[in-house]
């Protein structure tokens, strides 16, 4: 008999009528011959209301008591859901996280799942019940109630689907699927039939709020197919699976993060350990850093720029100033009037000319690009906030995201389809289901770096540079443009195959002259190290571990980019092997 997990979010259980409608969906699925587990969120805005209540009592409620309080929201909805099913003449049992045996660590309000026991749920299912599980909660070793972080019911649902080896995990929500971009921002956004885990992970972390990020990590790790669909209509929805929708388009979606701030630490001595000094102080304040861009040093000094959520700017600046003081850096500046626009796609690594298409679209829309960071699966640019929506529209248009793909990849079969069932089983039997998992650490010594310094900070430059480099037949891998807050002072670095260095350099030199840049430098032999796996960004500290390991070995980081599934760093080619050994040692405990 097939087993289905159905998750209903807060808006899908907001009142008694909606609870009854959800109950009917579950009953229907059971009548079609499935065993059904429901995972239910708190009703409507009740979690917000509980948080509000706590803050009426104190500014600083203890996290343990917060969890005790917030978990009641889901306890209300599971009980009502069970009653709804009973009233419709069917068997159902509601269970809290503790009753199921969802064990977590003790990090209250953001606990991670360690293990889930399936015995009780399976017994109840076998006896003909619909099992209704409270989302978002668990218990730690000492039976303290914990919660998984806002939106955590998605994670409960996917985790339960994984341990129960469900045939499908349906996420019922107030939108009818996953879109190429937020349809509230761009009405031309298209609902996709299918998207792959890595793409969804990137889009989710870039602010496309369909699902809790950690739930997608679970799905990827354990091969759970997810079906996102509307509670209120019968639209087919979207599948989140291991295979992308189509191999045609290099890009599957675009996202906008409106409330970003840029921070730059200027004139940092260009020696090992400086990034670590800055980012460990920021991480200690629990702030997640994004778009880290370090320009290659000149005269022994480097500039470091990065973005943080705008509401974290104050405390980030505190941390950055402390670090600047310790390091003897020249200046810290910031800009809170910026937004980040990104495009995501698994296919971009396999095609050339993907990034310059985006830069060209920005240029045509007269949008100035302040910073660029590219990785194998996404390209992000930082732009002025007022230009952000135009920039997003230009991206969506240039990759024709509104159009249905002409050919599609077949949807994978239902059920947990991991080719590697043994590895799934071993991951499941591990003590810690949700721990950081590193799949691979690799070294690439085939590339060289080109850096253009003092590039004018005006629209269209990146478009020209990468159009011309591409026209010369030079394939570009990493691109990093940094902006240091001083007028006209951006710098642009990119990597190319070693045998194309001369060609790339001559194009860069001609352009540098045309644009009156300060100059062009290069490094004929660089080493690119890549750490890939699951949870690289939701587990803060991966970048710190990377920086720390390299700093300990006295190895200077020249370029860096991060995504959900990969952290890339570039160091001097002669340190490649040593850097690889250091990273392997630093991640030995989580390397599979
Ligand atoms: N009720 C929790 C929240 O509002 C968990 C969830 O809805 O997924 O964040
Ligand atoms: Mg929710």
Coordinates of C-alpha atoms and ligand atoms in Angstrom, one line a residue:
X1 CA 0.0 0.0 0.0
X2 CA 1.3 3.4 -0.9
X3 CA 2.0 6.0 1.8
X4 CA 1.4 9.7 1.4
X5 CA 2.5 12.5 3.6
X6 CA 0.2 15.6 3.2
X7 CA 1.3 18.8 4.8
X8 CA -1.1 21.7 5.4
X9 CA 0.3 25.1 6.2
X10 CA -1.2 27.8 8.5
X11 CA -3.5 29.4 5.8
X12 CA -4.8 25.9 4.9
X13 CA -6.1 25.3 8.4
X14 CA -7.0 28.9 9.3
X15 CA -10.6 28.2 10.3
X16 CA -12.9 25.3 11.0
X17 CA -14.1 25.2 7.4
X18 CA -10.6 24.9 6.0
X19 CA -9.7 22.2 8.6
X20 CA -12.7 20.2 7.4
X21 CA -11.7 20.7 3.8
X22 CA -8.1 19.5 4.6
X23 CA -9.6 16.5 6.4
X24 CA -11.6 15.6 3.3
X25 CA -8.5 15.7 1.2
X26 CA -6.8 13.2 3.5
X27 CA -9.8 11.0 3.6
X28 CA -10.0 11.0 -0.2
X29 CA -6.4 10.0 -0.4
X30 CA -7.0 7.2 2.1
X31 CA -10.1 6.0 0.2
X32 CA -7.9 5.8 -2.9
X33 CA -5.9 3.1 -1.2
X34 CA -3.1 5.0 0.5
X35 CA -1.9 5.2 4.1
X36 CA -2.0 8.9 5.0
X37 CA 0.1 11.0 7.4
X38 CA -1.0 14.6 7.8
X39 CA 1.5 17.2 9.0
X40 CA -0.3 20.3 10.2
X41 CA 0.9 23.9 11.0
X42 CA -0.6 26.2 13.5
X43 CA -3.9 27.9 12.5
X44 CA -3.6 31.1 10.5
X45 CA -1.4 33.6 12.2
X46 CA -1.5 31.9 15.6
X47 CA 2.3 31.5 15.8
X48 CA 2.7 35.2 15.3
X49 CA 0.0 35.9 17.9
X50 CA 1.8 33.7 20.4
X51 CA 5.1 35.5 19.8
X52 CA 3.3 38.7 20.3
X53 CA 1.9 37.6 23.6
X54 CA 5.3 36.6 24.8
X55 CA 6.6 40.0 24.0
X56 CA 3.8 41.6 25.9
X57 CA 5.3 39.9 29.0
X58 CA 9.0 40.4 28.3
X59 CA 11.4 41.7 25.7
X60 CA 13.6 38.7 26.1
X61 CA 11.6 35.5 26.6
X62 CA 13.8 32.5 27.2
X63 CA 14.1 30.3 24.1
X64 CA 13.1 27.2 26.0
X65 CA 9.8 28.8 27.1
X66 CA 9.3 30.2 23.7
X67 CA 9.3 26.6 22.3
X68 CA 6.9 25.5 25.0
X69 CA 4.6 28.3 24.0
X70 CA 4.9 28.1 20.2
X71 CA 4.5 24.3 20.1
X72 CA 0.9 24.7 21.4
X73 CA -0.1 26.3 18.1
X74 CA 0.4 23.0 16.3
X75 CA -1.1 21.0 19.1
X76 CA -4.4 22.9 18.7
X77 CA -4.6 22.2 15.0
X78 CA -3.8 18.5 15.1
X79 CA -6.5 17.9 17.7
X80 CA -9.0 19.8 15.7
X81 CA -8.0 18.0 12.6
X82 CA -8.5 14.6 14.3
X83 CA -11.9 15.7 15.4
X84 CA -12.7 16.8 11.9
X85 CA -11.9 13.4 10.5
X86 CA -13.8 11.7 13.2
X87 CA -16.8 13.9 12.5
X88 CA -16.6 12.7 8.9
X89 CA -16.8 9.1 10.0
X90 CA -13.1 8.1 9.7
X91 CA -10.4 7.0 12.1
X92 CA -7.6 9.4 13.0
X93 CA -5.1 10.0 15.8
X94 CA -3.2 13.2 16.5
X95 CA 0.4 13.1 17.8
X96 CA 2.7 15.8 19.1
X97 CA 6.4 15.8 18.0
X98 CA 7.3 14.2 21.3
X99 CA 4.7 11.4 20.9
X100 CA 6.0 10.5 17.5
X101 CA 9.6 10.6 18.8
X102 CA 11.0 13.4 16.8
X103 CA 14.4 13.9 18.5
X104 CA 16.2 17.1 18.0
X105 CA 19.3 18.9 19.4
X106 CA 18.7 21.4 22.2
X107 CA 19.0 24.6 20.1
X108 CA 15.7 26.1 21.2
X109 CA 13.7 27.9 18.5
X110 CA 16.0 26.6 15.7
X111 CA 16.5 23.0 16.7
X112 CA 17.6 20.4 14.1
X113 CA 16.2 16.9 13.8
X114 CA 18.4 14.1 14.9
X115 CA 16.2 11.1 14.5
X116 CA 12.6 10.1 14.2
X117 CA 11.1 6.8 15.3
X118 CA 8.5 5.3 13.0
X119 CA 7.1 2.5 15.1
X120 CA 4.1 4.2 16.6
X121 CA 3.1 6.0 13.4
X122 CA 3.4 2.8 11.4
X123 CA 1.3 0.9 13.9
X124 CA -1.4 3.5 13.8
X125 CA -1.4 3.6 10.0
X126 CA -1.6 -0.2 9.8
X127 CA -4.6 -0.1 12.1
X128 CA -6.4 2.1 9.5
X129 CA -5.9 5.5 11.1
X130 CA -5.0 8.7 9.4
X131 CA -2.1 9.9 11.5
X132 CA -2.0 13.6 12.2
X133 CA 1.4 14.9 13.2
X134 CA 2.1 18.3 14.7
X135 CA 4.6 20.1 12.5
X136 CA 7.5 22.2 13.6
X137 CA 8.3 20.5 16.9
X138 CA 10.3 17.8 18.6
X139 CA 11.9 17.0 21.9
X140 CA 15.5 17.0 23.0
X141 CA 17.4 14.4 25.0
X142 CA 15.9 15.7 28.3
X143 CA 12.3 15.8 26.9
X144 CA 12.4 19.6 26.5
X145 CA 10.0 20.7 23.8
X146 CA 11.9 22.2 20.9
X147 CA 10.8 23.9 17.6
X148 CA 12.5 23.8 14.2
X149 CA 12.4 27.5 13.3
X150 CA 9.7 29.5 11.6
X151 CA 8.1 27.6 8.7
X152 CA 9.5 24.4 10.1
X153 CA 6.4 22.3 9.5
X154 CA 7.7 21.7 5.9
X155 CA 10.8 20.2 7.4
X156 CA 8.7 17.9 9.7
X157 CA 6.7 16.7 6.6
X158 CA 9.7 16.0 4.4
X159 CA 11.6 14.3 7.3
X160 CA 8.6 12.1 8.1
X161 CA 8.3 11.2 4.4
X162 CA 11.9 10.3 4.4
X163 CA 11.8 8.0 7.4
X164 CA 8.5 6.4 6.4
X165 CA 9.8 5.9 2.9
X166 CA 6.7 7.7 1.6
X167 CA 5.7 7.5 -2.0
X168 CA 4.9 11.1 -2.1
X169 CA 5.0 14.2 0.0
X170 CA 2.4 16.8 -0.8
X171 CA 2.7 20.3 0.5
X172 CA -0.6 22.1 0.5
X173 CA -0.2 25.8 0.7
X174 CA -1.8 29.1 -0.4
X175 CA 0.1 29.3 -3.7
X176 CA -0.4 26.7 -6.4
X177 CA 3.2 25.8 -7.1
X178 CA 6.7 27.1 -7.6
X179 CA 7.1 30.0 -10.0
X180 CA 10.0 31.3 -12.1
X181 CA 9.9 34.3 -9.9
X182 CA 7.5 35.8 -7.4
X183 CA 4.3 36.4 -9.3
X184 CA 3.4 39.2 -7.0
X185 CA 6.4 41.1 -8.4
X186 CA 6.1 40.0 -12.0
X187 CA 2.7 38.8 -13.3
X188 CA 4.4 37.1 -16.3
X189 CA 6.0 34.6 -13.9
X190 CA 5.3 31.0 -14.9
X191 CA 4.4 28.1 -12.7
X192 CA 6.9 25.3 -13.3
X193 CA 5.9 21.7 -13.6
X194 CA 9.2 20.5 -12.2
X195 CA 12.3 21.9 -10.5
X196 CA 15.3 20.1 -9.1
X197 CA 16.4 20.2 -5.5
X198 CA 19.5 22.3 -6.0
X199 CA 17.7 24.9 -8.0
X200 CA 14.9 25.0 -5.3
X201 CA 17.5 25.3 -2.6
X202 CA 19.1 28.3 -4.2
X203 CA 15.8 30.0 -5.0
X204 CA 14.5 29.3 -1.5
X205 CA 17.5 30.9 0.1
X206 CA 17.2 33.8 -2.3
X207 CA 13.9 34.8 -0.9
X208 CA 11.5 32.8 -2.9
X209 CA 9.4 31.9 0.1
X210 CA 7.6 28.8 -1.0
X211 CA 9.2 26.3 1.3
X212 CA 11.4 26.1 4.4
X213 CA 14.9 25.7 3.1
X214 CA 15.8 22.9 5.4
X215 CA 13.0 20.8 4.1
X216 CA 14.5 20.9 0.6
X217 CA 17.9 19.8 2.1
X218 CA 16.1 16.8 3.7
X219 CA 14.4 16.0 0.4
X220 CA 17.7 16.1 -1.5
X221 CA 19.6 14.1 1.1
X222 CA 16.9 11.4 1.3
X223 CA 15.5 11.6 -2.3
X224 CA 12.0 12.6 -1.2
X225 CA 9.9 13.9 -4.2
X226 CA 7.9 16.9 -3.1
X227 CA 4.6 18.0 -4.7
X228 CA 3.7 21.6 -4.0
X229 CA 0.1 22.4 -4.6
X230 CA -2.8 24.6 -3.6
X231 CA -5.2 23.8 -0.8
X232 CA -7.8 25.8 -2.5
X233 CA -7.7 24.7 -6.1
X234 CA -7.1 21.5 -8.1
X235 CA -4.3 23.0 -10.2
X236 CA -1.5 20.4 -10.8
X237 CA 1.1 22.2 -8.8
X238 CA 4.9 21.7 -9.1
X239 CA 7.2 18.8 -8.4
X240 CA 10.5 19.3 -6.6
X241 CA 12.6 16.3 -7.6
X242 CA 16.1 15.3 -8.5
X243 CA 15.8 16.2 -12.2
X244 CA 15.4 19.7 -13.7
X245 CA 12.4 20.6 -15.8
X246 CA 14.2 20.9 -19.0
X247 CA 17.8 20.8 -20.3
X248 CA 17.2 23.7 -22.7
X249 CA 17.3 26.8 -20.6
X250 CA 20.3 27.4 -18.5
X251 CA 18.2 29.3 -16.0
X252 CA 15.0 28.1 -14.2
X253 CA 14.2 31.1 -12.1
X254 CA 15.0 34.6 -10.9
X255 CA 14.8 36.1 -7.5
X256 CA 15.0 39.4 -5.8
X257 CA 16.1 40.2 -2.3
X258 CA 15.1 43.7 -1.7
X259 CA 16.5 44.4 1.8
X260 CA 20.2 44.0 1.5
X261 CA 23.1 46.1 2.7
X262 CA 26.6 46.2 1.5
X263 CA 29.6 46.4 3.8
X264 CA 33.2 47.0 2.7
X265 CA 36.3 46.7 4.7
X266 CA 39.0 48.6 2.7
X267 CA 42.7 48.5 2.8
X268 CA 43.0 45.2 4.7
X269 CA 46.6 43.8 4.8
X270 CA 46.5 41.1 2.1
X271 CA 47.7 38.3 4.4
X272 CA 46.1 34.9 5.4
X273 CA 43.5 35.0 8.1
X274 CA 41.9 38.4 7.4
X275 CA 38.6 37.0 6.1
X276 CA 38.4 34.8 9.1
X277 CA 38.9 37.7 11.5
X278 CA 36.0 39.6 9.9
X279 CA 33.6 36.7 9.3
X280 CA 34.1 34.9 12.5
X281 CA 33.1 38.1 14.4
X282 CA 30.0 38.4 12.2
X283 CA 29.1 34.8 12.6
X284 CA 29.4 35.1 16.4
X285 CA 26.6 37.6 16.2
X286 CA 24.6 35.0 14.3
X287 CA 24.4 37.0 11.1
X288 CA 24.5 35.2 7.8
X289 CA 26.8 36.8 5.3
X290 CA 26.2 36.6 1.6
X291 CA 27.9 37.7 -1.6
X292 CA 31.4 37.7 -0.2
X293 CA 33.6 39.4 -2.7
X294 CA 37.3 39.9 -2.1
X295 CA 39.2 41.8 -4.7
X296 CA 42.7 40.7 -5.4
X297 CA 45.2 42.7 -3.4
X298 CA 47.4 45.4 -4.7
X299 CA 50.3 47.0 -2.9
X300 CA 49.8 44.4 -0.2
X301 CA 46.3 45.6 0.6
X302 CA 42.9 44.1 -0.3
X303 CA 39.3 45.2 -0.1
X304 CA 36.6 42.9 1.3
X305 CA 33.0 43.5 0.5
X306 CA 29.9 41.4 1.4
X307 CA 26.2 41.8 1.9
X308 CA 24.0 41.1 4.9
X309 CA 20.3 41.6 5.5
X310 CA 19.6 45.3 5.9
X311 CA 18.2 44.8 9.4
X312 CA 21.5 43.3 10.5
X313 CA 23.6 46.2 9.3
X314 CA 24.1 47.9 12.6
X315 CA 25.5 44.9 14.4
X316 CA 27.5 43.8 11.3
X317 CA 29.1 47.3 11.2
X318 CA 30.1 46.9 14.9
X319 CA 31.7 43.5 14.1
X320 CA 33.4 44.8 10.9
X321 CA 34.8 47.9 12.8
X322 CA 36.2 45.7 15.5
X323 CA 37.9 43.4 12.9
X324 CA 39.2 46.4 11.0
X325 CA 40.8 47.8 14.1
X326 CA 42.5 44.5 14.9
X327 CA 43.6 44.1 11.3
X328 CA 44.8 47.7 10.8
X329 CA 42.4 48.1 7.9
X330 CA 41.9 51.6 6.5
X331 CA 38.2 52.1 6.4
X332 CA 34.8 50.5 6.8
X333 CA 31.9 51.8 4.7
X334 CA 28.4 50.6 3.8
X335 CA 25.4 51.1 1.6
X336 CA 21.9 50.2 2.7
X337 CA 20.3 51.2 -0.5
X338 CA 21.0 48.0 -2.4
X339 CA 19.1 44.9 -3.5
X340 CA 20.3 41.6 -4.9
X341 CA 19.0 40.1 -8.1
X342 CA 19.9 36.5 -8.9
X343 CA 19.3 33.9 -11.6
X344 CA 19.5 30.2 -10.8
X345 CA 19.8 27.2 -13.0
X346 CA 21.6 23.8 -13.0
X347 CA 22.1 24.2 -16.8
X348 CA 24.3 27.3 -16.6
X349 CA 27.4 25.3 -15.8
X350 CA 27.1 23.4 -19.1
X351 CA 26.6 26.4 -21.4
X352 CA 28.7 29.4 -22.1
X353 CA 27.5 32.9 -22.4
X354 CA 24.9 32.7 -19.7
X355 CA 26.3 35.4 -17.4
X356 CA 26.9 37.9 -20.2
X357 CA 23.3 37.6 -21.3
X358 CA 22.3 38.7 -17.8
X359 CA 24.8 41.6 -17.8
X360 CA 23.7 42.6 -21.3
X361 CA 20.1 42.7 -20.0
X362 CA 21.1 44.9 -17.1
X363 CA 23.0 47.2 -19.5
X364 CA 20.0 47.5 -21.8
X365 CA 17.8 48.3 -18.9
X366 CA 20.3 50.9 -17.8
X367 CA 20.9 49.2 -14.5
X368 CA 24.3 49.7 -12.9
X369 CA 25.8 46.5 -11.5
X370 CA 27.7 47.2 -8.2
X371 CA 28.8 43.7 -7.4
X372 CA 28.8 40.4 -9.2
X373 CA 29.3 36.9 -7.8
X374 CA 28.8 33.8 -9.9
X375 CA 28.9 30.1 -9.0
X376 CA 28.1 26.9 -10.9
X377 CA 24.4 27.3 -10.2
X378 CA 23.6 31.0 -9.8
X379 CA 24.6 34.5 -10.8
X380 CA 23.9 37.3 -8.3
X381 CA 24.3 41.0 -8.9
X382 CA 23.9 43.8 -6.4
X383 CA 22.1 46.9 -7.7
X384 CA 20.5 50.0 -6.3
X385 CA 17.3 49.2 -4.6
X386 CA 15.1 51.4 -6.8
X387 CA 16.5 49.7 -9.9
X388 CA 15.9 46.2 -8.6
X389 CA 12.5 45.4 -10.0
X390 CA 13.6 46.6 -13.4
X391 CA 16.6 44.4 -13.1
X392 CA 14.5 41.4 -12.2
X393 CA 12.1 42.0 -15.1
X394 CA 15.1 42.3 -17.5
X395 CA 16.5 38.9 -16.2
X396 CA 13.2 37.2 -16.5
X397 CA 12.7 38.5 -20.0
X398 CA 16.2 37.8 -21.3
X399 CA 16.1 34.1 -20.3
X400 CA 12.5 33.9 -21.6
X401 CA 11.4 32.4 -18.3
X402 CA 7.7 33.1 -19.0
X403 CA 7.8 30.5 -21.9
X404 CA 7.0 26.9 -21.4
X405 CA 10.0 24.8 -22.4
X406 CA 9.8 23.1 -25.7
X407 CA 11.1 19.8 -24.4
X408 CA 10.8 18.5 -20.9
X409 CA 12.7 16.0 -18.9
X410 CA 10.5 13.1 -17.8
X411 CA 9.2 13.3 -14.3
X412 CA 10.9 10.8 -12.1
X413 CA 8.8 8.0 -10.7
X414 CA 7.0 8.4 -7.4
X415 CA 8.6 7.4 -4.2
X416 CA 12.1 7.6 -2.8
X417 CA 14.1 7.0 -6.0
X418 CA 17.6 7.5 -4.8
X419 CA 19.9 5.4 -6.9
X420 CA 21.9 4.8 -3.9
X421 CA 19.5 3.2 -1.5
X422 CA 22.3 2.0 0.7
X423 CA 23.6 5.5 1.2
X424 CA 20.1 6.7 2.1
X425 CA 19.8 3.9 4.6
X426 CA 23.1 4.8 6.2
X427 CA 22.1 8.4 6.3
X428 CA 18.9 7.5 8.0
X429 CA 20.6 5.3 10.6
X430 CA 23.0 8.0 11.4
X431 CA 22.6 9.7 14.7
X432 CA 22.0 13.0 13.2
X433 CA 19.6 13.2 10.2
X434 CA 20.0 16.9 9.7
X435 CA 23.7 17.3 10.1
X436 CA 25.9 19.0 7.6
X437 CA 26.9 16.5 4.9
X438 CA 29.9 17.1 2.7
X439 CA 29.9 15.0 -0.5
X440 CA 33.1 16.1 -2.1
X441 CA 36.1 18.4 -1.8
X442 CA 37.8 18.9 -5.1
X443 CA 40.8 20.7 -6.6
X444 CA 40.9 22.3 -10.0
X445 CA 44.3 23.5 -11.1
X446 CA 43.4 24.2 -14.8
X447 CA 42.6 27.8 -14.5
X448 CA 44.2 31.3 -14.5
X449 CA 42.9 34.6 -13.2
X450 CA 42.5 38.0 -14.8
X451 CA 41.8 41.1 -12.8
X452 CA 40.8 44.5 -14.1
X453 CA 41.3 47.2 -11.5
X454 CA 39.7 50.7 -11.3
X455 CA 36.9 49.8 -13.7
X456 CA 34.4 52.7 -14.0
X457 CA 31.3 52.1 -12.0
X458 CA 28.7 52.7 -14.8
X459 CA 26.1 50.6 -16.5
X460 CA 27.2 48.3 -19.3
X461 CA 30.8 47.6 -18.5
X462 CA 30.4 44.0 -17.5
X463 CA 28.2 43.4 -20.5
X464 CA 31.0 44.7 -22.8
X465 CA 33.8 42.9 -21.0
X466 CA 32.1 39.4 -21.0
X467 CA 30.6 39.8 -24.5
X468 CA 34.1 40.5 -25.9
X469 CA 35.8 37.8 -23.8
X470 CA 33.2 35.3 -25.1
X471 CA 33.6 36.6 -28.7
X472 CA 37.3 35.8 -28.3
X473 CA 36.3 32.2 -27.6
X474 CA 37.4 32.3 -24.0
X475 CA 35.2 30.4 -21.5
X476 CA 34.8 32.2 -18.2
X477 CA 34.2 30.2 -15.0
X478 CA 34.1 32.4 -11.9
X479 CA 33.3 36.1 -12.0
X480 CA 33.6 38.5 -9.1
X481 CA 33.1 42.2 -9.2
X482 CA 33.6 44.1 -6.1
X483 CA 32.5 47.6 -5.2
X484 CA 34.3 49.3 -2.4
X485 CA 32.1 52.4 -2.0
X486 CA 34.6 54.8 -3.5
X487 CA 33.5 56.5 -6.7
X488 CA 34.6 54.7 -9.9
X489 CA 36.5 52.0 -8.0
X490 CA 35.1 48.7 -8.9
X491 CA 37.4 45.8 -9.7
X492 CA 36.5 42.8 -11.9
X493 CA 38.2 39.4 -11.6
X494 CA 37.4 36.3 -13.6
X495 CA 38.9 32.9 -14.2
X496 CA 39.7 31.3 -17.5
X497 CA 41.4 28.1 -18.7
X498 CA 45.2 28.4 -18.5
X499 CA 45.6 28.0 -22.2
X500 CA 43.3 30.9 -22.9
X501 CA 45.0 33.3 -20.5
X502 CA 46.9 35.1 -23.3
X503 CA 43.8 35.6 -25.3
X504 CA 41.8 36.7 -22.3
X505 CA 44.5 39.1 -21.2
X506 CA 44.8 40.8 -24.5
X507 CA 41.0 41.4 -24.6
X508 CA 41.1 42.7 -21.0
X509 CA 44.0 45.0 -21.8
X510 CA 42.3 46.5 -24.8
X511 CA 39.1 47.1 -22.8
X512 CA 41.1 48.5 -19.8
X513 CA 42.5 51.1 -22.2
X514 CA 39.2 51.9 -23.7
X515 CA 37.5 52.3 -20.3
X516 CA 40.5 54.1 -18.7
X517 CA 40.9 51.5 -16.0
X518 CA 43.9 51.5 -13.6
X519 CA 45.3 48.3 -15.0
X520 CA 45.1 44.6 -15.5
X521 CA 46.9 42.0 -13.5
X522 CA 46.8 38.2 -13.8
X523 CA 47.9 35.0 -12.2
X524 CA 48.8 32.2 -14.6
X525 CA 48.1 29.4 -12.3
X526 CA 45.4 29.4 -9.7
X527 CA 43.9 26.6 -7.6
X528 CA 40.1 26.5 -7.2
X529 CA 38.9 24.4 -4.3
X530 CA 35.3 23.4 -4.1
X531 CA 33.5 22.0 -1.0
X532 CA 30.1 20.6 -2.0
X533 CA 27.3 19.0 -0.1
X534 CA 24.0 19.6 1.6
X535 CA 23.4 22.4 4.2
X536 CA 26.4 24.5 3.4
X537 CA 24.6 27.7 4.1
X538 CA 22.0 26.8 6.6
X539 CA 24.8 25.4 8.7
X540 CA 26.6 28.7 9.3
X541 CA 30.2 28.1 9.8
X542 CA 31.1 26.3 6.6
X543 CA 32.8 29.4 5.2
X544 CA 34.4 30.0 8.6
X545 CA 35.8 26.4 8.6
X546 CA 37.1 26.9 5.1
X547 CA 38.8 30.3 5.9
X548 CA 40.1 28.9 9.2
X549 CA 41.7 25.8 7.7
X550 CA 43.4 27.9 5.0
X551 CA 44.5 30.6 7.4
X552 CA 46.0 28.1 9.7
X553 CA 48.1 26.9 6.7
X554 CA 49.1 30.4 5.9
X555 CA 47.3 30.3 2.6
X556 CA 45.7 33.5 1.2
X557 CA 42.2 33.4 -0.2
X558 CA 42.1 35.3 -3.5
X559 CA 38.5 34.8 -4.6
X560 CA 35.5 33.2 -3.0
X561 CA 31.9 32.4 -3.8
X562 CA 29.2 30.5 -2.0
X563 CA 26.0 28.8 -2.8
X564 CA 23.7 26.4 -1.0
X565 CA 25.5 23.4 -2.4
X566 CA 29.0 24.6 -2.9
X567 CA 31.7 26.9 -1.6
X568 CA 34.5 27.8 -4.0
X569 CA 37.7 29.4 -3.1
X570 CA 40.6 30.4 -5.2
X571 CA 44.2 30.4 -3.9
X572 CA 47.6 30.6 -5.5
X573 CA 48.2 27.6 -7.7
X574 CA 51.3 26.5 -5.8
X575 CA 49.2 25.9 -2.6
X576 CA 46.6 23.8 -4.3
X577 CA 47.5 20.4 -2.9
X578 CA 48.2 21.7 0.6
X579 CA 44.9 23.6 0.6
X580 CA 43.1 20.4 -0.5
X581 CA 44.6 18.4 2.4
X582 CA 43.8 21.1 4.9
X583 CA 40.2 21.3 3.8
X584 CA 39.8 17.5 3.8
X585 CA 41.1 17.5 7.4
X586 CA 38.8 20.4 8.4
X587 CA 35.7 18.6 7.1
X588 CA 36.7 15.0 7.9
X589 CA 33.9 14.6 10.5
X590 CA 31.2 15.4 8.0
X591 CA 32.7 14.1 4.8
X592 CA 30.8 11.1 3.4
Ligands
LIG1 N1 3.7 27.5 12.8 C1 5.0 27.7 12.5 C2 5.3 29.0 11.9 O1 4.4 29.8 11.7 C3 5.6 26.6 11.7 C4 5.0 26.5 10.3 O2 4.0 27.1 10.0 O3 5.6 25.8 9.4 O4 6.4 29.4 11.6
LIG2 MG1 3.9 28.3 7.6

